[in-house]
Coordinates of C-alpha atoms and ligand atoms in Angstrom, one line a residue:
M1 CA 110.4 125.4 65.2
R2 CA 109.8 124.5 68.8
G3 CA 106.3 123.8 70.2
T4 CA 104.7 126.5 72.2
M5 CA 103.8 124.4 75.2
M6 CA 104.9 124.7 78.8
D7 CA 107.9 122.7 79.9
Y8 CA 106.1 121.1 82.8
P9 CA 108.0 118.4 84.7
L10 CA 106.5 115.0 85.0
T11 CA 107.0 114.2 88.7
L12 CA 105.4 112.1 91.5
A13 CA 104.7 115.4 93.3
H14 CA 101.9 116.0 90.8
L15 CA 100.4 112.6 91.3
F16 CA 100.5 113.0 95.0
E17 CA 99.0 116.5 95.0
R18 CA 96.2 115.4 92.7
N19 CA 95.3 112.7 95.2
R20 CA 95.6 115.1 98.1
L21 CA 93.3 117.6 96.5
L22 CA 90.7 115.2 95.0
F23 CA 90.5 111.9 96.8
G24 CA 90.8 112.5 100.5
Q25 CA 87.8 110.4 101.4
R26 CA 89.1 107.2 99.7
E27 CA 90.5 104.5 101.9
V28 CA 93.7 102.6 102.3
V29 CA 93.2 99.3 104.1
T30 CA 96.1 97.2 105.5
R31 CA 96.1 93.7 107.0
L32 CA 98.3 93.8 110.1
S33 CA 100.3 91.0 111.6
D34 CA 97.5 89.9 114.0
K35 CA 95.2 89.9 111.0
S36 CA 93.3 92.9 112.2
L37 CA 92.7 95.6 109.6
H38 CA 94.3 99.1 109.7
R39 CA 92.3 101.6 107.7
Y40 CA 92.6 105.3 107.1
T41 CA 91.6 107.8 104.5
M42 CA 93.8 109.1 101.7
A43 CA 93.6 112.5 103.5
A44 CA 95.4 110.8 106.5
F45 CA 97.8 109.1 104.0
S46 CA 98.8 112.5 102.5
R47 CA 99.2 114.2 105.8
R48 CA 101.6 111.4 107.0
A49 CA 103.5 111.2 103.7
Q50 CA 104.1 115.0 104.0
R51 CA 105.2 114.6 107.5
L52 CA 107.6 111.9 106.5
A53 CA 109.1 114.1 103.8
A54 CA 109.5 116.9 106.4
A55 CA 111.0 114.5 108.9
L56 CA 113.6 113.2 106.4
Q57 CA 114.6 116.8 105.5
K58 CA 114.9 117.5 109.2
A59 CA 117.2 114.4 109.5
G60 CA 119.4 115.9 106.9
L61 CA 118.3 114.1 103.7
R62 CA 119.8 115.7 100.7
K63 CA 118.4 115.6 97.2
G64 CA 119.1 112.3 95.6
D65 CA 119.9 110.5 98.8
R66 CA 118.6 106.9 98.9
V67 CA 116.3 105.6 101.6
G68 CA 115.8 101.9 101.9
T69 CA 112.5 100.2 102.8
M70 CA 112.2 96.7 104.0
M71 CA 108.5 96.3 104.4
W72 CA 105.5 94.3 103.6
N73 CA 102.7 95.9 101.5
T74 CA 101.4 98.3 104.1
Y75 CA 100.1 101.9 104.6
A76 CA 103.6 102.9 105.9
H77 CA 105.3 101.5 102.8
L78 CA 102.9 103.6 100.7
E79 CA 103.8 106.6 102.8
C80 CA 107.5 105.9 101.9
Y81 CA 106.7 105.6 98.2
F82 CA 105.6 109.2 98.2
G83 CA 107.2 110.8 101.3
V84 CA 110.8 110.0 100.2
P85 CA 110.5 111.5 96.7
L86 CA 108.6 114.5 98.0
A87 CA 111.6 115.3 100.2
G88 CA 113.8 114.9 97.1
G89 CA 115.1 111.5 98.0
V90 CA 115.0 108.1 96.3
F91 CA 113.0 105.3 97.9
H92 CA 114.8 102.0 97.5
T93 CA 112.8 98.9 98.1
L94 CA 114.8 96.1 99.6
N95 CA 113.7 92.5 98.9
F96 CA 113.6 91.0 102.3
R97 CA 113.3 87.5 100.9
L98 CA 116.9 87.6 99.8
H99 CA 119.7 86.3 102.0
P100 CA 120.8 88.9 104.6
T101 CA 124.3 89.2 102.9
D102 CA 122.6 90.1 99.6
I103 CA 120.5 92.7 101.5
E104 CA 123.7 94.1 103.0
Y105 CA 125.3 94.2 99.5
I106 CA 122.3 95.9 97.9
A107 CA 121.7 98.5 100.7
N108 CA 125.4 99.4 100.8
H109 CA 125.8 99.5 97.0
A110 CA 122.8 101.9 96.8
E111 CA 124.3 103.8 99.7
D112 CA 121.0 103.9 101.6
R113 CA 121.3 106.6 104.2
F114 CA 118.2 105.7 106.2
I115 CA 116.3 102.5 106.3
F116 CA 112.6 101.9 107.2
V117 CA 111.8 98.4 108.4
D118 CA 108.7 96.5 109.7
D119 CA 109.2 95.2 113.2
V120 CA 108.3 91.7 112.0
L121 CA 111.1 91.9 109.5
L122 CA 113.7 93.2 111.9
P123 CA 115.2 89.8 112.5
L124 CA 116.2 89.7 108.9
L125 CA 118.1 93.0 109.1
E126 CA 119.6 92.5 112.5
P127 CA 122.4 90.1 111.5
V128 CA 123.8 92.6 109.0
R129 CA 122.9 95.9 110.8
A130 CA 126.5 96.5 112.0
K131 CA 127.8 96.2 108.4
L132 CA 125.2 98.6 106.9
K133 CA 126.3 102.1 105.9
A134 CA 122.8 103.4 106.8
E135 CA 123.0 106.1 109.5
R136 CA 119.6 105.5 111.1
V137 CA 117.1 102.7 111.0
F138 CA 113.4 103.4 111.7
V139 CA 111.0 100.7 112.7
V140 CA 107.3 100.5 111.9
S141 CA 105.4 98.5 114.5
L142 CA 102.9 96.2 112.8
T143 CA 102.5 94.1 116.0
G144 CA 101.9 97.1 118.3
K145 CA 104.9 95.9 120.4
P146 CA 107.5 98.5 121.5
I147 CA 110.5 99.2 119.3
P148 CA 113.6 97.3 120.4
P149 CA 116.7 99.3 121.7
G150 CA 119.1 100.5 119.0
Y151 CA 116.3 101.3 116.6
E152 CA 114.1 104.4 116.2
D153 CA 110.3 104.6 116.1
Y154 CA 108.8 105.5 112.8
E155 CA 105.8 107.1 114.6
A156 CA 108.0 109.3 116.8
F157 CA 110.0 110.3 113.7
L158 CA 106.8 111.5 112.0
G159 CA 105.4 113.0 115.3
N160 CA 108.4 115.2 115.8
A161 CA 108.4 116.7 112.3
P162 CA 106.9 119.8 110.8
E163 CA 103.6 119.2 109.0
A164 CA 105.0 119.7 105.5
P165 CA 108.4 119.6 103.8
S166 CA 110.1 122.6 102.4
P167 CA 109.5 122.7 98.6
V168 CA 112.1 120.9 96.6
E169 CA 112.7 121.6 93.0
L170 CA 112.3 118.3 91.2
N171 CA 113.6 117.7 87.7
E172 CA 111.6 115.0 85.9
N173 CA 114.8 113.1 85.2
D174 CA 115.8 113.0 88.9
A175 CA 115.7 109.5 90.3
A176 CA 112.6 108.9 92.5
G177 CA 112.8 105.1 93.2
M178 CA 115.1 102.2 93.0
C179 CA 115.0 98.5 92.7
Y180 CA 117.6 95.7 92.4
T181 CA 116.9 92.7 90.1
S182 CA 117.0 89.4 91.8
G183 CA 120.4 88.7 90.1
T184 CA 120.1 85.1 89.0
T185 CA 123.7 85.5 87.7
G186 CA 126.3 87.7 89.3
K187 CA 125.6 90.5 91.8
P188 CA 122.2 92.1 92.0
K189 CA 121.9 95.1 89.6
G190 CA 120.2 98.3 90.5
V191 CA 117.6 100.1 88.3
A192 CA 116.9 103.8 89.2
Y193 CA 113.5 104.9 88.1
S194 CA 113.1 108.6 87.3
H195 CA 110.1 110.7 88.2
R196 CA 109.4 111.0 84.5
S197 CA 109.7 107.2 83.8
I198 CA 107.3 106.4 86.7
V199 CA 104.8 109.0 85.6
L200 CA 104.8 107.8 82.0
H201 CA 104.6 104.2 83.2
T202 CA 101.6 105.1 85.4
L203 CA 99.8 106.8 82.6
V204 CA 100.4 103.9 80.2
A205 CA 99.7 101.1 82.7
G206 CA 96.4 102.5 83.7
Q207 CA 95.0 102.7 80.2
T208 CA 91.7 100.9 79.5
D209 CA 93.5 98.5 77.0
A210 CA 96.4 98.0 79.4
I211 CA 95.4 97.1 82.9
A212 CA 92.6 99.6 83.2
V213 CA 92.8 101.4 86.5
S214 CA 89.9 103.6 87.5
G215 CA 89.1 105.7 90.6
R216 CA 86.1 103.4 91.1
D217 CA 88.4 100.4 91.6
T218 CA 89.2 98.6 94.8
M219 CA 92.7 97.3 94.2
L220 CA 94.2 94.4 96.2
I221 CA 98.0 94.7 95.6
V222 CA 99.5 91.2 96.4
V223 CA 102.6 91.6 94.3
P224 CA 105.2 92.8 96.8
M225 CA 106.0 96.5 96.9
F226 CA 109.7 95.5 96.9
H227 CA 109.1 93.9 93.5
V228 CA 109.3 96.6 90.7
N229 CA 107.2 99.0 92.8
S230 CA 104.3 96.4 92.9
W231 CA 104.3 96.7 89.1
G232 CA 103.6 100.4 89.4
L233 CA 100.2 99.8 90.9
P234 CA 100.5 102.1 94.0
F235 CA 101.2 105.0 91.6
C236 CA 98.1 104.1 89.5
G237 CA 96.0 103.8 92.6
I238 CA 97.1 107.1 94.1
M239 CA 96.8 109.0 90.8
H240 CA 93.3 107.7 90.1
G241 CA 92.1 107.7 93.7
A242 CA 91.3 104.0 93.7
K243 CA 90.7 102.3 97.1
M244 CA 93.8 100.4 98.0
V245 CA 93.9 97.1 99.9
L246 CA 97.3 95.9 101.1
P247 CA 97.6 92.4 102.5
G248 CA 100.6 92.9 104.8
P249 CA 102.3 89.6 105.7
H250 CA 99.2 87.4 104.9
L251 CA 99.5 86.1 101.4
D252 CA 97.9 82.6 101.8
A253 CA 94.9 82.0 99.6
L254 CA 92.3 81.9 102.4
S255 CA 93.4 85.3 103.9
L256 CA 93.4 86.8 100.4
L257 CA 90.0 85.5 99.5
D258 CA 88.7 86.7 102.8
L259 CA 90.1 90.2 102.2
M260 CA 88.7 90.2 98.7
E261 CA 85.2 89.4 99.9
R262 CA 85.3 91.7 102.9
E263 CA 86.7 94.8 101.1
K264 CA 84.8 94.2 97.8
V265 CA 87.9 94.0 95.8
N266 CA 87.4 94.1 92.0
F267 CA 91.0 94.2 90.9
A268 CA 93.9 92.2 92.2
A269 CA 97.5 91.7 91.1
G270 CA 100.0 89.0 91.8
V271 CA 102.2 86.3 90.3
P272 CA 100.8 83.0 89.0
T273 CA 101.7 81.0 92.1
I274 CA 99.4 83.2 94.1
W275 CA 96.5 82.6 91.7
L276 CA 97.2 78.9 91.4
G277 CA 96.7 78.8 95.2
L278 CA 93.5 80.8 95.0
L279 CA 92.2 78.7 92.2
H280 CA 92.9 75.6 94.2
A281 CA 90.9 77.1 97.2
L282 CA 88.0 78.2 94.9
D283 CA 87.8 74.7 93.3
K284 CA 87.8 73.1 96.7
E285 CA 85.0 75.3 98.1
P286 CA 83.2 76.9 95.2
G287 CA 80.7 79.4 96.4
R288 CA 82.3 80.0 99.8
W289 CA 83.4 83.5 99.0
A290 CA 81.1 86.2 97.5
L291 CA 83.6 87.8 95.1
Q292 CA 82.8 90.9 93.2
P293 CA 81.2 90.3 89.7
G294 CA 83.7 91.2 87.1
L295 CA 86.7 90.7 89.4
R296 CA 89.9 91.0 87.4
T297 CA 93.3 89.8 88.2
F298 CA 96.5 91.2 86.7
V299 CA 98.9 88.2 86.5
G300 CA 102.6 88.4 85.5
G301 CA 106.1 87.8 86.6
S302 CA 106.0 84.3 85.1
A303 CA 103.7 82.8 82.5
A304 CA 100.1 82.5 83.4
P305 CA 99.3 79.0 82.2
E306 CA 96.2 78.6 80.0
G307 CA 94.7 76.2 82.7
L308 CA 94.9 79.0 85.2
I309 CA 93.1 81.4 82.9
R310 CA 90.4 78.9 82.1
G311 CA 90.1 77.8 85.7
L312 CA 89.6 81.3 87.1
D313 CA 87.2 82.2 84.3
K314 CA 84.9 79.4 85.7
H315 CA 84.8 81.3 89.0
G316 CA 84.1 84.6 87.3
V317 CA 87.6 85.9 87.7
K318 CA 89.1 87.4 84.6
V319 CA 92.9 87.1 84.1
I320 CA 94.8 89.9 82.5
H321 CA 98.1 88.4 81.5
A322 CA 101.1 90.7 81.3
W323 CA 104.8 90.5 80.8
G324 CA 107.6 92.8 82.1
M325 CA 110.8 93.2 83.9
T326 CA 112.4 95.2 86.7
E327 CA 114.4 97.0 83.9
M328 CA 111.1 98.0 82.2
S329 CA 109.2 99.5 85.2
P330 CA 107.9 96.7 84.5
L331 CA 105.0 96.7 82.0
G332 CA 106.1 95.6 78.5
T333 CA 103.1 93.7 77.1
V334 CA 99.5 93.0 78.0
G335 CA 97.5 90.0 76.7
R336 CA 94.2 91.8 75.7
V337 CA 92.1 90.4 72.9
K338 CA 91.7 92.8 70.0
P339 CA 88.0 93.3 69.0
T340 CA 88.9 92.1 65.5
L341 CA 90.0 88.7 67.0
E342 CA 87.0 88.2 69.3
Q343 CA 85.1 86.0 66.8
Q344 CA 87.6 83.2 67.1
S345 CA 86.8 79.9 68.8
D346 CA 87.1 79.7 72.6
D347 CA 90.2 77.5 72.3
L348 CA 92.0 80.0 70.1
L349 CA 91.0 82.9 72.4
Y350 CA 92.4 81.1 75.5
E351 CA 95.6 80.4 73.5
L352 CA 95.8 84.1 72.7
R353 CA 95.2 85.2 76.3
A354 CA 97.9 82.9 77.5
K355 CA 100.4 84.7 75.2
Q356 CA 102.2 87.6 76.9
G357 CA 100.4 90.1 74.7
M358 CA 100.8 93.2 72.7
P359 CA 103.4 95.9 73.4
N360 CA 102.1 98.8 75.4
V361 CA 102.2 102.4 74.3
F362 CA 105.9 103.5 74.3
V363 CA 107.3 100.0 74.2
D364 CA 109.1 99.2 71.0
M365 CA 109.7 95.4 70.7
R366 CA 111.6 93.2 68.3
V367 CA 112.9 89.7 68.1
V368 CA 116.4 89.2 66.9
N369 CA 118.3 86.0 65.9
E370 CA 121.3 85.1 63.8
Q371 CA 119.4 86.1 60.7
G372 CA 118.7 89.5 62.0
V373 CA 115.3 91.0 63.0
A374 CA 112.7 88.2 62.9
P375 CA 109.5 88.6 61.0
W376 CA 106.2 88.8 62.9
D377 CA 105.1 85.3 61.8
G378 CA 104.4 83.7 65.2
K379 CA 107.1 81.1 64.5
T380 CA 110.5 82.6 64.3
M381 CA 112.1 82.5 67.7
G382 CA 114.8 84.9 68.8
E383 CA 116.0 87.1 71.6
L384 CA 113.5 89.7 72.6
Q385 CA 114.7 93.3 72.6
V386 CA 112.9 96.4 73.9
R387 CA 113.2 100.2 73.8
G388 CA 111.2 103.0 75.4
P389 CA 111.1 105.9 77.9
F390 CA 110.4 103.7 81.0
I391 CA 113.1 101.1 80.1
A392 CA 116.5 101.3 81.8
A393 CA 119.4 102.7 79.8
C394 CA 122.0 101.3 82.2
Y395 CA 122.3 99.9 85.7
F396 CA 123.1 102.0 88.7
A397 CA 126.8 102.4 89.4
D398 CA 127.7 99.2 87.5
D399 CA 129.1 99.3 84.0
S400 CA 129.9 95.5 83.9
Q401 CA 126.7 94.8 82.0
K402 CA 127.1 97.0 78.9
D403 CA 126.5 94.0 76.7
K404 CA 122.8 94.0 77.8
W405 CA 122.2 97.0 75.5
T406 CA 122.7 96.9 71.7
A407 CA 124.8 99.5 69.9
D408 CA 121.6 101.1 68.6
G409 CA 120.1 101.4 72.1
W410 CA 117.8 98.4 72.6
F411 CA 117.7 96.5 75.9
I412 CA 118.3 92.8 75.5
T413 CA 115.8 91.2 77.8
G414 CA 117.3 87.7 78.0
D415 CA 113.9 86.3 77.0
V416 CA 113.3 84.2 73.9
A417 CA 110.1 84.9 72.0
T418 CA 108.0 84.9 68.9
I419 CA 105.7 87.7 67.7
D420 CA 102.7 86.8 65.6
P421 CA 101.3 88.8 62.7
E422 CA 98.8 90.5 65.0
G423 CA 101.6 91.7 67.2
Y424 CA 101.2 89.3 70.1
M425 CA 104.4 88.3 71.7
K426 CA 104.8 84.8 73.1
L427 CA 107.6 84.1 75.4
T428 CA 109.1 80.7 74.7
D429 CA 111.8 80.8 77.4
R430 CA 114.6 82.6 79.2
T431 CA 117.7 82.3 77.1
K432 CA 119.3 80.3 80.0
D433 CA 116.3 78.0 80.4
L434 CA 115.9 76.9 76.8
I435 CA 116.4 73.2 76.2
K436 CA 118.5 72.2 73.3
S437 CA 117.9 68.6 72.3
G438 CA 119.7 67.2 69.3
G439 CA 120.3 70.7 68.0
E440 CA 116.7 71.7 68.2
W441 CA 115.2 74.1 70.7
I442 CA 112.4 73.0 73.0
S443 CA 110.4 75.6 75.0
S444 CA 110.2 74.6 78.6
V445 CA 107.5 77.2 79.2
D446 CA 105.0 75.6 76.7
L447 CA 105.5 72.2 78.2
E448 CA 105.0 73.3 81.8
N449 CA 102.0 75.4 80.9
A450 CA 100.4 72.3 79.3
L451 CA 101.3 70.1 82.3
M452 CA 99.7 72.6 84.7
G453 CA 96.5 72.1 82.8
H454 CA 96.5 68.4 83.7
P455 CA 93.9 67.6 86.4
S456 CA 96.4 65.8 88.6
V457 CA 99.0 68.5 88.6
K458 CA 99.3 71.2 91.2
E459 CA 102.6 72.7 89.9
A460 CA 105.0 71.6 87.2
T461 CA 108.2 72.8 85.7
V462 CA 110.4 71.5 82.9
I463 CA 114.2 71.7 83.0
A464 CA 117.1 70.7 80.7
V465 CA 119.2 67.8 81.9
A466 CA 122.3 66.6 80.2
H467 CA 121.7 63.6 78.0
P468 CA 124.4 61.3 76.5
K469 CA 122.8 61.2 73.1
W470 CA 120.8 64.3 72.7
D471 CA 123.0 66.8 74.6
E472 CA 120.0 67.8 76.7
R473 CA 116.6 66.4 77.2
P474 CA 113.6 67.9 79.1
L475 CA 112.8 66.6 82.5
A476 CA 109.4 67.3 84.0
V477 CA 109.4 68.1 87.7
I478 CA 105.8 67.8 89.1
V479 CA 104.0 68.5 92.3
L480 CA 100.9 66.4 92.3
K481 CA 97.5 67.4 93.7
E482 CA 96.4 65.6 96.9
G483 CA 95.5 62.0 96.2
A484 CA 96.8 62.0 92.6
T485 CA 99.1 59.1 91.6
P486 CA 102.5 59.5 89.9
E487 CA 102.0 58.1 86.4
P488 CA 104.8 59.1 84.0
K489 CA 103.1 57.2 81.2
A490 CA 99.9 59.1 81.5
F491 CA 101.7 62.4 81.5
R492 CA 103.7 61.4 78.5
E493 CA 100.6 60.5 76.6
F494 CA 98.9 63.7 77.7
L495 CA 101.8 65.8 76.3
A496 CA 102.3 63.6 73.2
A497 CA 98.8 64.6 72.1
K498 CA 99.9 68.3 72.1
F499 CA 103.5 68.5 71.1
A500 CA 106.1 67.2 68.6
K501 CA 107.5 63.8 69.7
F502 CA 110.9 65.1 70.5
W503 CA 109.5 67.8 72.8
V504 CA 107.8 65.3 75.1
P505 CA 109.9 64.8 78.3
D506 CA 111.3 61.4 78.8
G507 CA 111.7 61.8 82.5
Y508 CA 109.2 62.7 85.2
A509 CA 110.2 63.5 88.8
F510 CA 107.7 63.9 91.5
V511 CA 108.5 66.3 94.3
P512 CA 106.6 67.7 97.3
E513 CA 107.4 71.3 96.3
I514 CA 109.2 73.3 93.6
P515 CA 111.8 75.7 94.9
K516 CA 110.8 79.3 94.2
N517 CA 112.7 82.6 94.2
P518 CA 111.4 85.5 96.3
A519 CA 109.0 86.6 93.6
G520 CA 107.4 83.2 93.5
K521 CA 109.1 82.1 90.3
F522 CA 110.4 78.6 89.8
L523 CA 114.1 78.4 90.7
K524 CA 115.1 76.3 87.7
S525 CA 118.8 76.7 88.5
K526 CA 118.3 74.9 91.8
L527 CA 116.3 72.1 90.1
R528 CA 119.0 71.8 87.4
D529 CA 121.6 71.3 90.2
Q530 CA 119.3 68.9 92.1
F531 CA 118.6 66.7 89.0
A532 CA 122.1 67.1 87.4
D533 CA 122.7 63.4 87.9
W534 CA 119.3 62.2 86.7
T535 CA 119.7 58.8 85.0
W536 CA 117.7 58.5 81.8
G537 CA 116.0 55.1 81.8
E538 CA 114.3 53.7 78.8
P539 CA 111.2 55.6 78.1
E540 CA 108.3 53.7 79.7
Ligands
LIG1 P1 108.8 90.8 87.0 O1 108.9 89.4 87.7 O2 108.1 91.8 87.7 O3 108.3 90.7 85.6 P2 111.7 90.5 87.0 O4 112.7 91.6 86.5 O5 111.9 90.0 88.3 O6 110.3 91.3 86.9 O7 111.7 89.3 86.0 C1 111.5 89.5 84.6 C2 111.4 88.2 83.9 O8 110.3 87.4 84.4 C3 111.2 88.4 82.5 O9 112.4 88.6 81.7 C4 110.6 87.0 82.1 O10 111.5 86.0 81.9 C5 109.8 86.7 83.3 N1 108.4 87.0 83.2 C6 107.7 88.2 83.6 N2 106.4 88.2 83.2 C7 106.2 87.0 82.5 C8 105.1 86.4 81.9 N3 103.9 87.0 81.9 N4 105.3 85.2 81.3 C9 106.5 84.6 81.3 N5 107.6 85.1 81.9 C10 107.5 86.3 82.5

């Protein structure tokens, strides 16, 4: 027997319309290049997104056509997030921190027909413009300067369009957005999010026990809009009518803290490197910024070290740790403490909050190793696999990666993890970053999180380096805080108090900076190359 309910498509058009009807007075605030603030109401946002949709239709956009965006987190980028799908198109966020030849590959592989770009980012597109298949490139002026010849003005494009697009029949399984993974190995791979997957992800992500988004919130979205749709937050913000604050090109700690104070931000999201910078600034000048009581930060993309969670707590900022992937829309787990676990000691609670967390609604999760599916015992490590309605079933126009999915339909994440009896997943490594020493696995993540809790350490990472006896041994690569002295012996003792002897790195390298990928994650592959010839002295 079939259910008797309506077959109502889950589309972004509904989220948009809900916002348009209900939340017109809420604000979207953007920091522009000169640091001034651009602000408008959501009513203005909806009018402009509709005009954008109409303009794209007038320009000949057909259903399913891709439209690239190469933009900072701004009001215009938000307009593209909705204007493109409202016209039946697919917004495709381009990661402008990649090399221009990668951008060229990605834009052409996706067959972007039109591209929107911020004027300040134009120099990154210019070198490959002639090789792009895109028919037209529209420029958003964040500086107020005129648009250079050869490019079209975004404002004129909107200005010459009808007020609203012709209605488009959207199927919930139609693609709405697209994002390529950074591609640490091989070519970047495209993930096409459907209307349905984005809507389901938005409903799940916003739940109180997930990242809890409410219409009362003022959200500062630091995680780039080119990075898995800013973890889906713009959709949450629009659906709930939260005030949205977008930092534009200014991501340094002082600018962000200033914006948080000024706009009364109570919810902010970004990768750990952003929060480490903020923590550093807050520690240096405690009390300088009047932050909102109950301010929460949604931290993911790489592990939030326990020291970061503790440190921000001291400043009244609550970290919500989450794990996910581009292929997962991205939210897989959230590190919330269950009420039945709240009675534990502070130390255990911090340890729990530093885990990646429990699976979200509609995320099935399992750990698999040579013995089969691992028990939830918090000890047995294996490859993490996931399944669910907002997890990719394949890559866009690329069938070279079929081995990333199991025969029974699970996505193989490439992460190595344990799951404890309470259902908390703890990521121990990326498969490719694990260190195998004398046949035993060592988790680089655990070591670096511990090191980042050391008072002299600003940033630290641990990599595998070939070793004549042990095959591989861990090498700690450390950025010291200002004025701290490089003391390998002290670090070794610090770690020896917490880890098995064979886990403790024998080597310590001190560097001014750790190379990072566009998402702020440590580029371990680069460090492995840099330290490939490291000579292992006698442990001091
Ligand atoms: P995102 O950075 O948004 O999560 P990516 O697809 O760029 O998405 O990267 C996914 C990978 O990043 C994961 O497979 C995992 O290795 C790492 N990662 C993401 N979140 C965390 C986290 N909270 N802790 C540790 N690693 C994480």
